[in-house]
Short mmCIF file of C-alpha atoms and ligand atoms in Angstrom, two decimals:
data_model
loop_
_atom_site.label_atom_id
_atom_site.label_comp_id
_atom_site.label_asym_id
_atom_site.label_seq_id
_atom_site.Cartn_x
_atom_site.Cartn_y
_atom_site.Cartn_z
CA MET A 1 80.37 93.77 111.62
CA SER A 2 78.75 90.40 110.86
CA ALA A 3 79.62 88.36 107.83
CA THR A 4 76.66 88.25 105.62
CA LEU A 5 77.89 86.40 102.57
CA ALA A 6 77.30 82.65 101.95
CA GLY A 7 80.22 80.36 102.35
CA ILE A 8 82.16 82.49 104.73
CA ASP A 9 83.00 81.26 108.24
CA PRO A 10 82.60 84.25 110.48
CA ASP A 11 84.75 82.74 113.22
CA GLN A 12 87.67 82.03 110.93
CA LEU A 13 87.22 85.62 109.55
CA ILE A 14 87.84 86.91 112.94
CA ASP A 15 90.81 84.56 113.80
CA ASP A 16 92.65 84.60 110.60
CA PRO A 17 93.80 87.67 108.67
CA ALA A 18 94.80 85.45 105.77
CA TYR A 19 91.31 83.98 105.49
CA PHE A 20 89.97 87.60 105.73
CA ALA A 21 92.21 88.64 102.88
CA GLU A 22 90.91 85.87 100.66
CA LYS A 23 87.38 86.24 101.48
CA VAL A 24 86.88 89.93 102.07
CA ILE A 25 89.61 91.42 99.95
CA GLY A 26 89.23 88.77 97.32
CA GLU A 27 92.82 87.94 96.84
CA PRO A 28 94.85 85.45 99.08
CA LEU A 29 98.04 86.65 100.75
CA TRP A 30 101.34 85.21 99.64
CA ASP A 31 103.06 82.83 102.21
CA TYR A 32 105.45 85.38 103.64
CA GLN A 33 102.59 87.94 103.90
CA THR A 34 100.42 85.37 105.58
CA ASP A 35 103.22 84.59 108.22
CA PHE A 36 103.54 88.26 108.90
CA ALA A 37 99.80 89.05 109.16
CA ARG A 38 99.14 86.09 111.40
CA SER A 39 101.96 86.87 113.88
CA PRO A 40 100.63 87.76 117.30
CA ALA A 41 103.96 89.64 118.24
CA ARG A 42 103.57 92.99 119.86
CA TYR A 43 106.04 94.53 117.49
CA ARG A 44 106.27 93.27 113.97
CA VAL A 45 109.18 94.78 112.08
CA MET A 46 109.48 94.41 108.38
CA CYS A 47 112.55 95.49 106.43
CA ALA A 48 111.50 95.21 102.82
CA GLY A 49 112.50 96.01 99.21
CA ARG A 50 110.46 97.67 96.47
CA GLN A 51 107.27 96.04 95.08
CA VAL A 52 107.36 93.14 97.40
CA GLY A 53 103.84 93.50 98.73
CA LYS A 54 104.27 95.52 101.82
CA SER A 55 101.39 98.04 101.28
CA ARG A 56 99.13 95.10 100.59
CA VAL A 57 99.89 93.43 103.86
CA LEU A 58 99.79 96.68 105.78
CA ALA A 59 96.32 97.44 104.33
CA VAL A 60 95.16 93.87 105.19
CA CYS A 61 96.42 94.04 108.79
CA ALA A 62 94.71 97.55 109.22
CA LEU A 63 91.38 96.41 107.66
CA HIS A 64 91.25 93.19 109.58
CA THR A 65 91.86 95.00 112.91
CA ALA A 66 89.13 97.45 112.11
CA PHE A 67 86.77 94.77 110.95
CA ILE A 68 86.88 92.21 113.67
CA ARG A 69 86.07 94.56 116.73
CA SER A 70 83.97 97.62 117.06
CA ASN A 71 85.43 101.01 117.91
CA VAL A 72 89.06 100.17 117.41
CA HIS A 73 91.44 102.75 116.10
CA VAL A 74 94.24 102.14 113.64
CA LEU A 75 96.74 104.96 113.15
CA VAL A 76 99.12 105.08 110.18
CA ILE A 77 102.12 107.34 110.60
CA SER A 78 104.46 107.98 107.78
CA ASN A 79 107.47 110.02 106.92
CA GLY A 80 105.95 111.84 103.97
CA GLU A 81 102.49 113.18 103.62
CA ASP A 82 102.06 111.27 100.39
CA SER A 83 103.08 107.89 101.68
CA SER A 84 100.81 107.94 104.75
CA LYS A 85 98.01 108.95 102.37
CA ARG A 86 98.85 106.00 100.12
CA VAL A 87 98.45 103.41 102.83
CA LEU A 88 94.96 104.88 103.64
CA ASP A 89 94.07 105.02 99.97
CA ASP A 90 94.98 101.31 99.66
CA CYS A 91 92.78 100.55 102.61
CA ALA A 92 89.86 102.63 101.26
CA GLY A 93 90.17 101.09 97.70
CA MET A 94 90.07 97.54 99.17
CA ALA A 95 87.08 98.50 101.44
CA ARG A 96 85.15 99.92 98.50
CA ARG A 97 85.69 96.71 96.46
CA SER A 98 84.51 94.39 99.29
CA PRO A 99 80.77 93.72 99.90
CA LEU A 100 81.56 93.11 103.48
CA LEU A 101 83.20 96.45 104.04
CA ARG A 102 80.79 98.46 102.15
CA GLY A 103 79.43 101.33 104.16
CA SER A 104 82.89 102.50 105.15
CA VAL A 105 83.34 106.33 104.63
CA LEU A 106 86.47 108.10 103.68
CA ASP A 107 86.92 111.58 104.84
CA ASP A 108 89.69 112.87 102.58
CA GLN A 109 90.25 116.04 104.53
CA LYS A 110 90.78 114.28 107.89
CA GLN A 111 92.49 111.30 106.19
CA LEU A 112 90.01 109.13 108.09
CA LEU A 113 88.38 105.94 107.02
CA THR A 114 85.32 105.13 109.23
CA PHE A 115 83.55 101.79 109.29
CA ALA A 116 79.97 100.90 110.14
CA ASN A 117 81.08 99.30 113.43
CA GLY A 118 82.64 102.51 114.59
CA SER A 119 86.23 101.47 113.95
CA THR A 120 88.55 103.88 112.14
CA ILE A 121 91.73 103.98 110.23
CA GLN A 122 93.41 107.34 110.18
CA SER A 123 96.62 108.34 108.51
CA ILE A 124 98.87 111.29 109.59
CA PRO A 125 102.20 112.52 108.41
CA ALA A 126 104.96 112.26 111.03
CA SER A 127 105.06 116.00 111.37
CA GLU A 128 101.62 116.04 112.93
CA ALA A 129 101.90 112.88 114.92
CA ARG A 130 103.08 114.48 118.23
CA ALA A 131 99.65 115.24 119.59
CA ARG A 132 98.16 111.85 119.17
CA GLY A 133 98.68 108.48 120.63
CA ASN A 134 95.91 107.89 122.89
CA SER A 135 93.69 104.89 122.48
CA ILE A 136 95.34 103.39 119.44
CA ASP A 137 94.88 99.63 118.91
CA LEU A 138 97.19 99.22 115.98
CA LEU A 139 99.89 101.63 115.05
CA ILE A 140 101.52 101.32 111.59
CA VAL A 141 104.66 103.17 111.02
CA ASP A 142 105.56 103.23 107.22
CA GLU A 143 109.04 104.16 106.30
CA ALA A 144 109.83 103.92 110.03
CA ALA A 145 113.55 104.25 109.60
CA PHE A 146 112.94 107.89 108.52
CA ILE A 147 110.90 108.80 111.71
CA SER A 148 112.91 110.87 114.17
CA MET A 149 113.85 109.30 117.50
CA ASN A 150 112.27 112.15 119.24
CA LEU A 151 108.92 111.54 117.72
CA TRP A 152 109.16 107.88 118.50
CA GLN A 153 110.16 108.39 122.07
CA ALA A 154 107.13 110.69 122.46
CA ALA A 155 104.67 108.38 120.85
CA GLU A 156 105.72 104.92 121.99
CA PRO A 157 104.77 105.02 125.72
CA SER A 158 101.19 106.26 124.95
CA ILE A 159 100.60 103.53 122.47
CA LEU A 160 101.91 100.76 124.68
CA ALA A 161 99.71 102.04 127.56
CA ARG A 162 97.01 99.84 126.00
CA THR A 163 97.84 96.22 126.68
CA GLU A 164 96.15 94.93 123.57
CA SER A 165 97.80 97.33 121.18
CA ARG A 166 100.16 96.22 118.50
CA VAL A 167 102.82 98.00 116.35
CA ILE A 168 103.91 97.40 112.90
CA LEU A 169 107.14 98.99 111.73
CA ALA A 170 107.91 98.81 108.02
CA SER A 171 110.72 100.34 106.11
CA THR A 172 113.45 100.20 103.63
CA PRO A 173 116.87 100.10 105.44
CA TRP A 174 118.22 103.40 106.73
CA GLY A 175 119.94 104.66 109.89
CA SER A 176 122.28 103.54 112.55
CA SER A 177 121.71 100.64 115.03
CA SER A 178 120.87 103.26 117.71
CA HIS A 179 117.85 104.20 115.63
CA PHE A 180 114.55 102.47 116.92
CA PHE A 181 113.81 100.87 113.53
CA ARG A 182 117.06 99.16 113.10
CA SER A 183 117.53 98.24 116.81
CA LYS A 184 113.92 96.66 116.91
CA TYR A 185 114.57 95.03 113.56
CA LEU A 186 117.85 93.45 114.82
CA GLU A 187 116.19 92.34 118.08
CA GLY A 188 113.32 90.61 116.26
CA LEU A 189 115.84 88.85 113.90
CA GLY A 190 118.37 87.76 116.50
CA SER A 191 115.99 86.92 119.38
CA PRO A 192 112.46 86.67 118.18
CA SER A 193 109.94 86.68 121.00
CA ALA A 194 106.25 87.27 121.68
CA ARG A 195 107.25 90.92 121.92
CA VAL A 196 109.29 91.47 118.76
CA ARG A 197 109.58 89.59 115.54
CA SER A 198 111.17 90.76 112.27
CA TRP A 199 110.89 89.85 108.67
CA HIS A 200 113.21 90.49 105.84
CA TRP A 201 111.70 90.73 102.44
CA PRO A 202 114.03 91.45 99.48
CA SER A 203 112.20 92.34 96.24
CA THR A 204 113.06 89.04 94.67
CA ALA A 205 110.87 87.22 97.34
CA SER A 206 107.75 88.29 95.45
CA PRO A 207 106.17 85.59 93.32
CA ILE A 208 105.31 88.14 90.62
CA ALA A 209 108.77 89.88 90.71
CA ASP A 210 110.04 90.75 87.31
CA HIS A 211 113.48 89.12 87.46
CA GLU A 212 114.68 90.61 84.11
CA LEU A 213 113.85 94.02 85.40
CA ILE A 214 115.56 93.44 88.69
CA ASP A 215 118.63 92.26 86.74
CA GLU A 216 118.52 95.52 84.73
CA TRP A 217 118.42 97.51 87.93
CA ARG A 218 121.27 95.60 89.31
CA ARG A 219 123.34 96.66 86.33
CA THR A 220 122.19 100.22 85.95
CA TRP A 221 121.45 101.42 89.42
CA SER A 222 124.09 102.57 91.88
CA PRO A 223 125.14 99.55 93.99
CA ILE A 224 124.03 101.33 97.08
CA LYS A 225 120.53 101.92 95.85
CA PHE A 226 120.25 98.31 94.56
CA LYS A 227 121.36 96.99 97.92
CA THR A 228 118.99 99.08 100.05
CA GLU A 229 115.89 99.31 97.84
CA ILE A 230 115.89 95.86 96.26
CA GLU A 231 118.00 93.56 98.56
CA ALA A 232 116.58 95.52 101.58
CA GLU A 233 119.98 95.48 103.36
CA TRP A 234 122.04 98.17 104.91
CA THR A 235 125.21 98.79 102.96
CA ASP A 236 128.73 99.03 104.32
CA GLU A 237 128.79 102.39 102.48
CA THR A 238 131.81 101.60 100.28
CA GLY A 239 131.88 104.10 97.53
CA ALA A 240 129.05 106.22 98.99
CA TYR A 241 129.58 109.95 98.31
CA PHE A 242 127.49 110.98 101.18
CA THR A 243 127.51 108.67 104.20
CA MET A 244 124.29 107.98 106.12
CA GLU A 245 125.81 109.55 109.17
CA GLU A 246 126.76 112.68 107.22
CA LEU A 247 123.23 113.06 106.04
CA ASP A 248 121.52 112.24 109.26
CA ASN A 249 123.60 114.68 111.13
CA ALA A 250 122.12 117.47 109.01
CA VAL A 251 118.46 116.56 109.38
CA ALA A 252 115.89 118.36 111.49
CA ASP A 253 112.07 118.01 111.70
CA TYR A 254 111.52 121.63 110.75
CA ALA A 255 108.41 122.63 108.83
CA LEU A 256 108.75 123.31 105.12
CA ILE A 257 107.27 126.67 104.05
CA PRO A 258 104.57 126.09 101.53
CA PRO A 259 104.56 128.60 98.72
CA GLU A 260 101.41 130.18 99.83
CA GLN A 261 102.99 131.00 103.18
CA ALA A 262 106.20 132.21 101.73
CA HIS A 263 105.32 135.84 101.26
CA GLY A 264 108.25 136.64 99.04
CA GLN A 265 111.06 135.00 101.11
CA THR A 266 114.32 134.79 99.27
CA ALA A 267 115.49 131.46 97.75
CA VAL A 268 117.06 130.00 94.70
CA ALA A 269 115.29 127.12 92.87
CA GLY A 270 116.64 124.05 91.07
CA ILE A 271 114.55 121.97 88.56
CA ASP A 272 115.14 118.46 87.26
CA TRP A 273 112.89 117.16 84.47
CA GLY A 274 112.04 113.56 84.46
CA PHE A 275 111.27 111.40 81.50
CA ASN A 276 108.45 109.06 82.31
CA ASP A 277 109.55 109.69 85.88
CA SER A 278 109.48 112.35 88.46
CA ASN A 279 109.86 116.08 87.97
CA ALA A 280 111.48 117.76 90.92
CA LEU A 281 111.79 121.36 92.29
CA VAL A 282 114.01 122.11 95.19
CA LEU A 283 114.55 125.57 96.85
CA LEU A 284 117.53 126.62 98.89
CA GLY A 285 117.61 129.57 101.25
CA VAL A 286 119.82 131.17 103.77
CA LEU A 287 118.49 130.26 107.27
CA ASP A 288 117.50 133.26 109.29
CA ASP A 289 119.05 131.88 112.43
CA GLN A 290 120.00 135.26 114.03
CA GLU A 291 122.23 134.51 117.05
CA LEU A 292 121.31 130.68 117.19
CA ASN A 293 124.36 129.48 115.34
CA ARG A 294 126.75 132.28 116.06
CA GLY A 295 128.62 130.42 118.64
CA LYS A 296 129.31 127.65 116.20
CA HIS A 297 129.57 129.52 112.89
CA LEU A 298 130.40 133.19 113.73
CA ASP A 299 129.35 135.02 110.67
CA GLU A 300 129.33 132.18 108.20
CA LEU A 301 125.79 131.48 106.75
CA VAL A 302 123.68 128.39 107.35
CA TYR A 303 121.57 127.18 104.50
CA PHE A 304 118.34 125.13 104.45
CA LEU A 305 115.70 123.81 102.02
CA PRO A 306 112.50 125.80 102.67
CA TRP A 307 110.50 123.87 100.09
CA LEU A 308 110.79 120.86 97.68
CA GLU A 309 108.36 118.95 95.59
CA ALA A 310 108.50 115.99 93.27
CA HIS A 311 105.71 114.77 91.05
CA HIS A 312 105.53 111.37 89.62
CA ARG A 313 104.47 111.25 85.95
CA MET A 314 103.13 114.75 86.05
CA PRO A 315 102.87 116.26 82.51
CA TYR A 316 105.41 118.99 81.93
CA SER A 317 102.75 121.54 81.43
CA ASP A 318 101.24 120.94 84.83
CA PHE A 319 104.67 120.93 86.42
CA ILE A 320 105.51 124.26 84.74
CA ASP A 321 102.23 125.58 86.20
CA ARG A 322 103.44 124.44 89.60
CA ILE A 323 106.79 126.14 89.25
CA ALA A 324 105.17 129.33 87.97
CA ALA A 325 103.00 129.31 91.05
CA VAL A 326 105.88 128.76 93.40
CA ALA A 327 107.78 131.56 91.70
CA ARG A 328 104.89 134.00 92.36
CA GLU A 329 104.94 133.34 96.06
CA TYR A 330 108.70 133.05 96.84
CA GLY A 331 111.20 135.73 95.99
CA LEU A 332 113.38 133.52 93.67
CA VAL A 333 116.71 134.97 92.71
CA ARG A 334 117.07 132.37 90.02
CA LEU A 335 115.39 129.29 88.56
CA ILE A 336 118.08 126.91 87.41
CA SER A 337 116.67 124.38 85.01
CA GLU A 338 118.48 121.35 83.60
CA SER A 339 118.39 121.76 79.91
CA ASN A 340 120.15 118.68 78.59
CA GLY A 341 118.26 115.52 77.56
CA VAL A 342 114.56 115.95 78.10
CA GLY A 343 114.95 119.21 79.89
CA GLN A 344 115.55 121.38 76.79
CA MET A 345 111.97 121.85 75.66
CA PRO A 346 110.35 122.35 79.08
CA SER A 347 113.13 124.79 80.05
CA GLN A 348 112.36 126.94 77.06
CA VAL A 349 108.59 126.78 77.76
CA LEU A 350 109.28 127.62 81.45
CA LEU A 351 111.41 130.61 80.46
CA ARG A 352 108.65 132.15 78.32
CA ARG A 353 106.08 131.38 81.06
CA ILE A 354 108.08 133.16 83.71
CA GLU A 355 108.67 136.16 81.32
CA ASN A 356 104.93 136.39 80.71
CA GLN A 357 104.03 136.47 84.28
CA CYS A 358 106.66 138.97 85.41
CA HIS A 359 103.99 141.51 86.29
CA LEU A 360 102.61 138.97 88.86
CA MET A 361 105.94 138.22 90.50
CA ARG A 362 107.53 139.74 93.48
CA GLN A 363 110.78 140.22 91.70
CA TRP A 364 112.42 139.56 88.43
CA THR A 365 113.45 135.94 88.27
CA PRO A 366 115.84 134.78 85.52
CA VAL A 367 115.43 131.24 84.33
CA THR A 368 118.83 129.81 83.66
CA PRO A 369 118.94 126.70 81.59
CA VAL A 370 122.17 124.62 82.42
CA THR A 371 123.74 121.66 80.95
CA THR A 372 124.63 119.10 83.59
CA ASP A 373 127.89 117.42 83.01
CA ASN A 374 130.10 115.63 85.45
CA ARG A 375 132.06 118.76 86.26
CA ARG A 376 128.84 120.43 87.31
CA LYS A 377 127.84 117.47 89.45
CA THR A 378 131.14 117.22 91.13
CA SER A 379 131.04 120.91 91.94
CA GLY A 380 127.38 121.03 93.18
CA TYR A 381 127.59 117.92 95.22
CA GLY A 382 130.98 118.95 96.40
CA ALA A 383 129.64 122.21 97.75
CA LEU A 384 126.85 120.27 99.49
CA LYS A 385 129.45 117.96 101.09
CA VAL A 386 131.48 120.79 102.38
CA LEU A 387 128.38 122.43 103.96
CA LEU A 388 127.32 119.15 105.44
CA GLN A 389 130.71 118.58 107.04
CA GLN A 390 130.76 122.05 108.41
CA GLY A 391 127.15 121.68 109.80
CA ARG A 392 126.17 124.57 107.65
CA ILE A 393 123.10 123.12 105.86
CA VAL A 394 119.87 121.77 107.49
CA LEU A 395 117.92 119.13 105.53
CA PRO A 396 114.23 118.17 106.09
CA ARG A 397 113.48 114.59 107.06
CA HIS A 398 112.52 113.68 103.59
CA ALA A 399 112.94 109.91 102.91
CA GLU A 400 113.19 110.03 99.15
CA LEU A 401 115.70 112.98 99.12
CA LEU A 402 117.96 111.34 101.77
CA LYS A 403 117.88 107.99 99.97
CA GLN A 404 118.71 109.54 96.65
CA LEU A 405 121.70 111.40 98.09
CA HIS A 406 122.92 108.37 99.84
CA ALA A 407 122.70 106.33 96.71
CA LEU A 408 125.32 108.59 94.87
CA THR A 409 128.65 106.86 94.45
CA TYR A 410 131.89 108.23 93.35
CA GLU A 411 135.22 107.01 91.95
CA MET A 412 138.74 108.45 92.02
CA THR A 413 140.14 109.16 88.59
CA PRO A 414 143.76 108.39 87.87
CA THR A 415 144.61 111.96 88.58
CA GLY A 416 143.18 111.77 92.07
CA ALA A 417 140.09 113.77 91.32
CA VAL A 418 136.68 112.62 92.53
CA ARG A 419 134.09 111.70 89.96
CA ILE A 420 130.39 111.44 90.84
CA GLU A 421 129.03 108.29 89.08
CA VAL A 422 126.06 109.07 87.08
CA PRO A 423 123.84 105.93 86.87
CA GLU A 424 122.95 104.79 83.42
CA ALA A 425 119.34 104.86 84.30
CA ALA A 426 119.24 108.60 84.71
CA GLY A 427 116.01 110.19 85.98
CA HIS A 428 115.79 108.44 89.29
CA ASP A 429 117.73 111.01 91.24
CA ASP A 430 115.44 113.88 90.56
CA LEU A 431 115.34 115.55 93.98
CA ALA A 432 119.08 115.06 94.50
CA ASP A 433 119.89 116.55 91.12
CA ALA A 434 117.59 119.48 91.62
CA LEU A 435 119.39 120.10 94.92
CA MET A 436 122.79 119.80 93.14
CA GLN A 437 121.68 122.60 90.81
CA VAL A 438 120.88 125.00 93.55
CA MET A 439 124.07 124.07 95.39
CA CYS A 440 125.98 125.45 92.41
CA ALA A 441 124.46 128.89 93.22
CA VAL A 442 125.81 129.01 96.75
CA GLU A 443 128.35 131.70 97.21
CA GLY A 444 130.44 129.81 99.71
CA ASN A 445 132.48 132.71 100.96
CA PHE A 446 129.63 135.09 101.55
CA THR A 447 129.29 136.04 105.20
CA SER A 448 127.04 138.27 107.22
CA TRP A 449 127.08 139.46 110.80
CA ARG A 450 124.11 137.95 112.61
CA PRO A 451 121.91 140.66 114.24
CA ASP A 452 121.55 140.71 117.99
CA ASN A 453 117.78 141.12 118.13
CA PRO A 454 116.22 137.65 118.18
CA ARG A 455 112.81 137.72 116.63
CA PRO A 456 110.11 137.53 119.39
CA ASN A 457 107.88 134.35 119.41
CA ARG A 458 110.36 132.42 117.21
CA GLY A 459 108.80 129.26 118.71
CA LYS A 460 110.50 126.03 119.30
CA ILE A 461 114.12 125.57 118.40
CA LEU A 462 115.42 122.37 117.02
CA THR A 463 119.00 121.01 116.83
CA THR A 464 120.36 118.69 114.27
CA PRO A 465 122.41 115.62 115.53
CA GLY A 466 125.42 117.62 114.16
CA GLY A 467 124.58 120.51 116.49
CA THR A 468 123.28 123.08 114.17
CA ARG A 469 120.17 124.98 115.42
CA ILE A 470 117.02 125.90 113.47
CA PRO A 471 113.60 127.17 114.43
CA GLU A 472 110.97 124.61 114.01
CA LYS A 473 109.19 127.14 111.73
CA PRO A 474 112.18 128.55 109.92
CA ARG A 475 112.41 131.61 107.72
CA CYS A 476 114.67 132.58 104.87
CA TRP A 477 117.18 135.35 105.53
CA ASP A 478 116.96 137.92 102.80
CA LEU A 479 120.52 137.66 101.52
CA PRO A 480 120.06 137.20 97.78
CA HIS A 481 123.75 137.71 96.98
CA ALA A 482 124.63 134.51 98.98
CA LEU A 483 122.57 132.52 96.39
CA MET A 484 123.81 134.20 93.19
CA ARG A 485 127.17 132.73 92.49
CA VAL A 486 127.79 132.52 88.81
CA ARG A 487 129.59 129.37 87.93
CA GLY A 488 132.52 129.32 85.79
CA ARG A 489 132.66 133.16 85.42
CA ASP A 490 136.43 132.97 85.43
CA LYS A 491 136.39 130.57 82.52
CA GLY A 492 134.10 132.79 80.52
CA ASP A 493 131.26 130.24 80.15
CA GLY A 494 128.89 131.89 82.78
CA TRP A 495 126.05 129.57 83.63
N1 ATP B 501 98.84 88.84 97.93
C1 ATP B 501 98.91 89.37 96.66
N2 ATP B 501 98.30 88.78 95.65
C2 ATP B 501 98.29 89.34 94.43
N3 ATP B 501 98.99 90.44 94.15
C3 ATP B 501 99.59 91.12 95.16
C4 ATP B 501 99.62 90.54 96.47
N4 ATP B 501 100.40 91.39 97.31
C5 ATP B 501 100.81 92.41 96.44
N5 ATP B 501 100.38 92.15 95.22
C6 ATP B 501 100.69 92.95 93.99
O1 ATP B 501 102.12 93.18 93.95
C7 ATP B 501 102.43 94.59 93.59
C8 ATP B 501 103.26 95.15 94.64
O2 ATP B 501 102.49 95.20 95.91
P1 ATP B 501 102.55 96.52 96.90
O3 ATP B 501 102.16 97.68 96.29
O4 ATP B 501 101.80 96.01 98.11
O5 ATP B 501 104.11 96.40 97.17
P2 ATP B 501 104.96 97.36 97.89
O6 ATP B 501 106.12 96.63 98.50
O7 ATP B 501 104.23 98.22 98.82
O8 ATP B 501 105.53 98.34 96.73
P3 ATP B 501 106.25 99.73 96.67
O9 ATP B 501 107.71 99.48 97.10
O10 ATP B 501 106.10 100.18 95.34
O11 ATP B 501 105.53 100.58 97.71
C9 ATP B 501 101.14 95.19 93.32
O12 ATP B 501 100.80 95.17 91.95
C10 ATP B 501 100.11 94.44 94.08
O13 ATP B 501 98.77 94.40 93.56
MG1 MG B 502 103.89 100.43 98.96
#
């Protein structure tokens, strides 16, 4: 691509990403972004807090790489489908606004941005990343701490086969020092070299940081969440209800089951309504693992999350449509809906909506509004903790869910009971809270003899770090009674 605008030095454009940002994107980079963008290190590792300008700098690095040479390929891998899409959307938005990058074409389906010079930027979720890796000039891994070691070990050699290729790893802090993100980050901090350099950007580094807002978060968020998401530091986990290790041990890269492929599989659903925030839906099922975990668990059941979704600022009516659609495709034994606070009205609307569509559903699904109090939280999260410790639940590698669970803190009451702390700023733990709701439905003592006839063509089998096995394409075991515990029946208050 040749620079065509007056007053722009084409050589400097090629040599200097910061000059490129100013002239082509139209806004200069901040100092710390400039330092990062200009670094020639083979691996650039960034551990960053929220809103500090990481997306901006990732997009500038991607666009600059694609701009200065023909036929280069930039690949963006991210933990979640949404977040990898977001990086590409940022790139496409900036390219659209810049006269020098006009002519770039975004293929939404392929998540591919193609430039006039033949260069491309493509984004793919981590789950699909296995097959790629050839001829990548710049690899950007967003939320790298949440990418599995297996995937990284498979991808890294093929990227580094090209001598000119570069790697950018960006993430909020997560994981042990044996994970590639943390170990590369520490290497680049402790002994920076031409190979590895690291940057640490707490949110307060941003020149436009809203310090009043950050102070408010310091007061109202759980200390663990503040330390990881704002200060961008690993915590010593004091007070964490779920440790990072406990959570990581339960994670596997299995494929979630989209509602349209569920064909009536049995699950229970939990709903958390957000206020000016996210709405979340989480499904829990019994894992159809046949003989896979029999050696470990005999006839005790293993649970997993076949599906979850969270929508930022989605109107309640649209979210209710989504839940209704999921309820038509899965065989839901119950929809548990938080009805205190903002949940009261939408829970009622949902109830009517589900009743009205009962002729379209595979089974009768009660909507159960529940009031969430501390006792319920302690019991739901407590049930999750027990299953985690027993290796009887498998979680998807979902960064937001894992972070929210890890951010929960607890305190001991004077009587020795455990009390989960509810942050003042409620509404940020939407996925964790929706999961807590379904955990309350687990009939912990329910057991079933695993049949001896493994399903043919079950495909690849994955093992969590804790040793629990799960097919890469799992299915729900049709054991509705394992998901129908009625809370507090003995106390007469039902649900
Ligand atoms: N160099 C810059 N000049 C002006 N504004 C910038 C610059 N870099 C980032 N910003 C602005 O700062 C805000 C945060 O930037 P960005 O979205 O890149 O941060 P982030 O760290 O990716 O945030 P999040 O944690 O929400 O993903 C945005 O409003 C963005 O427009
Ligand atoms: Mg961002």
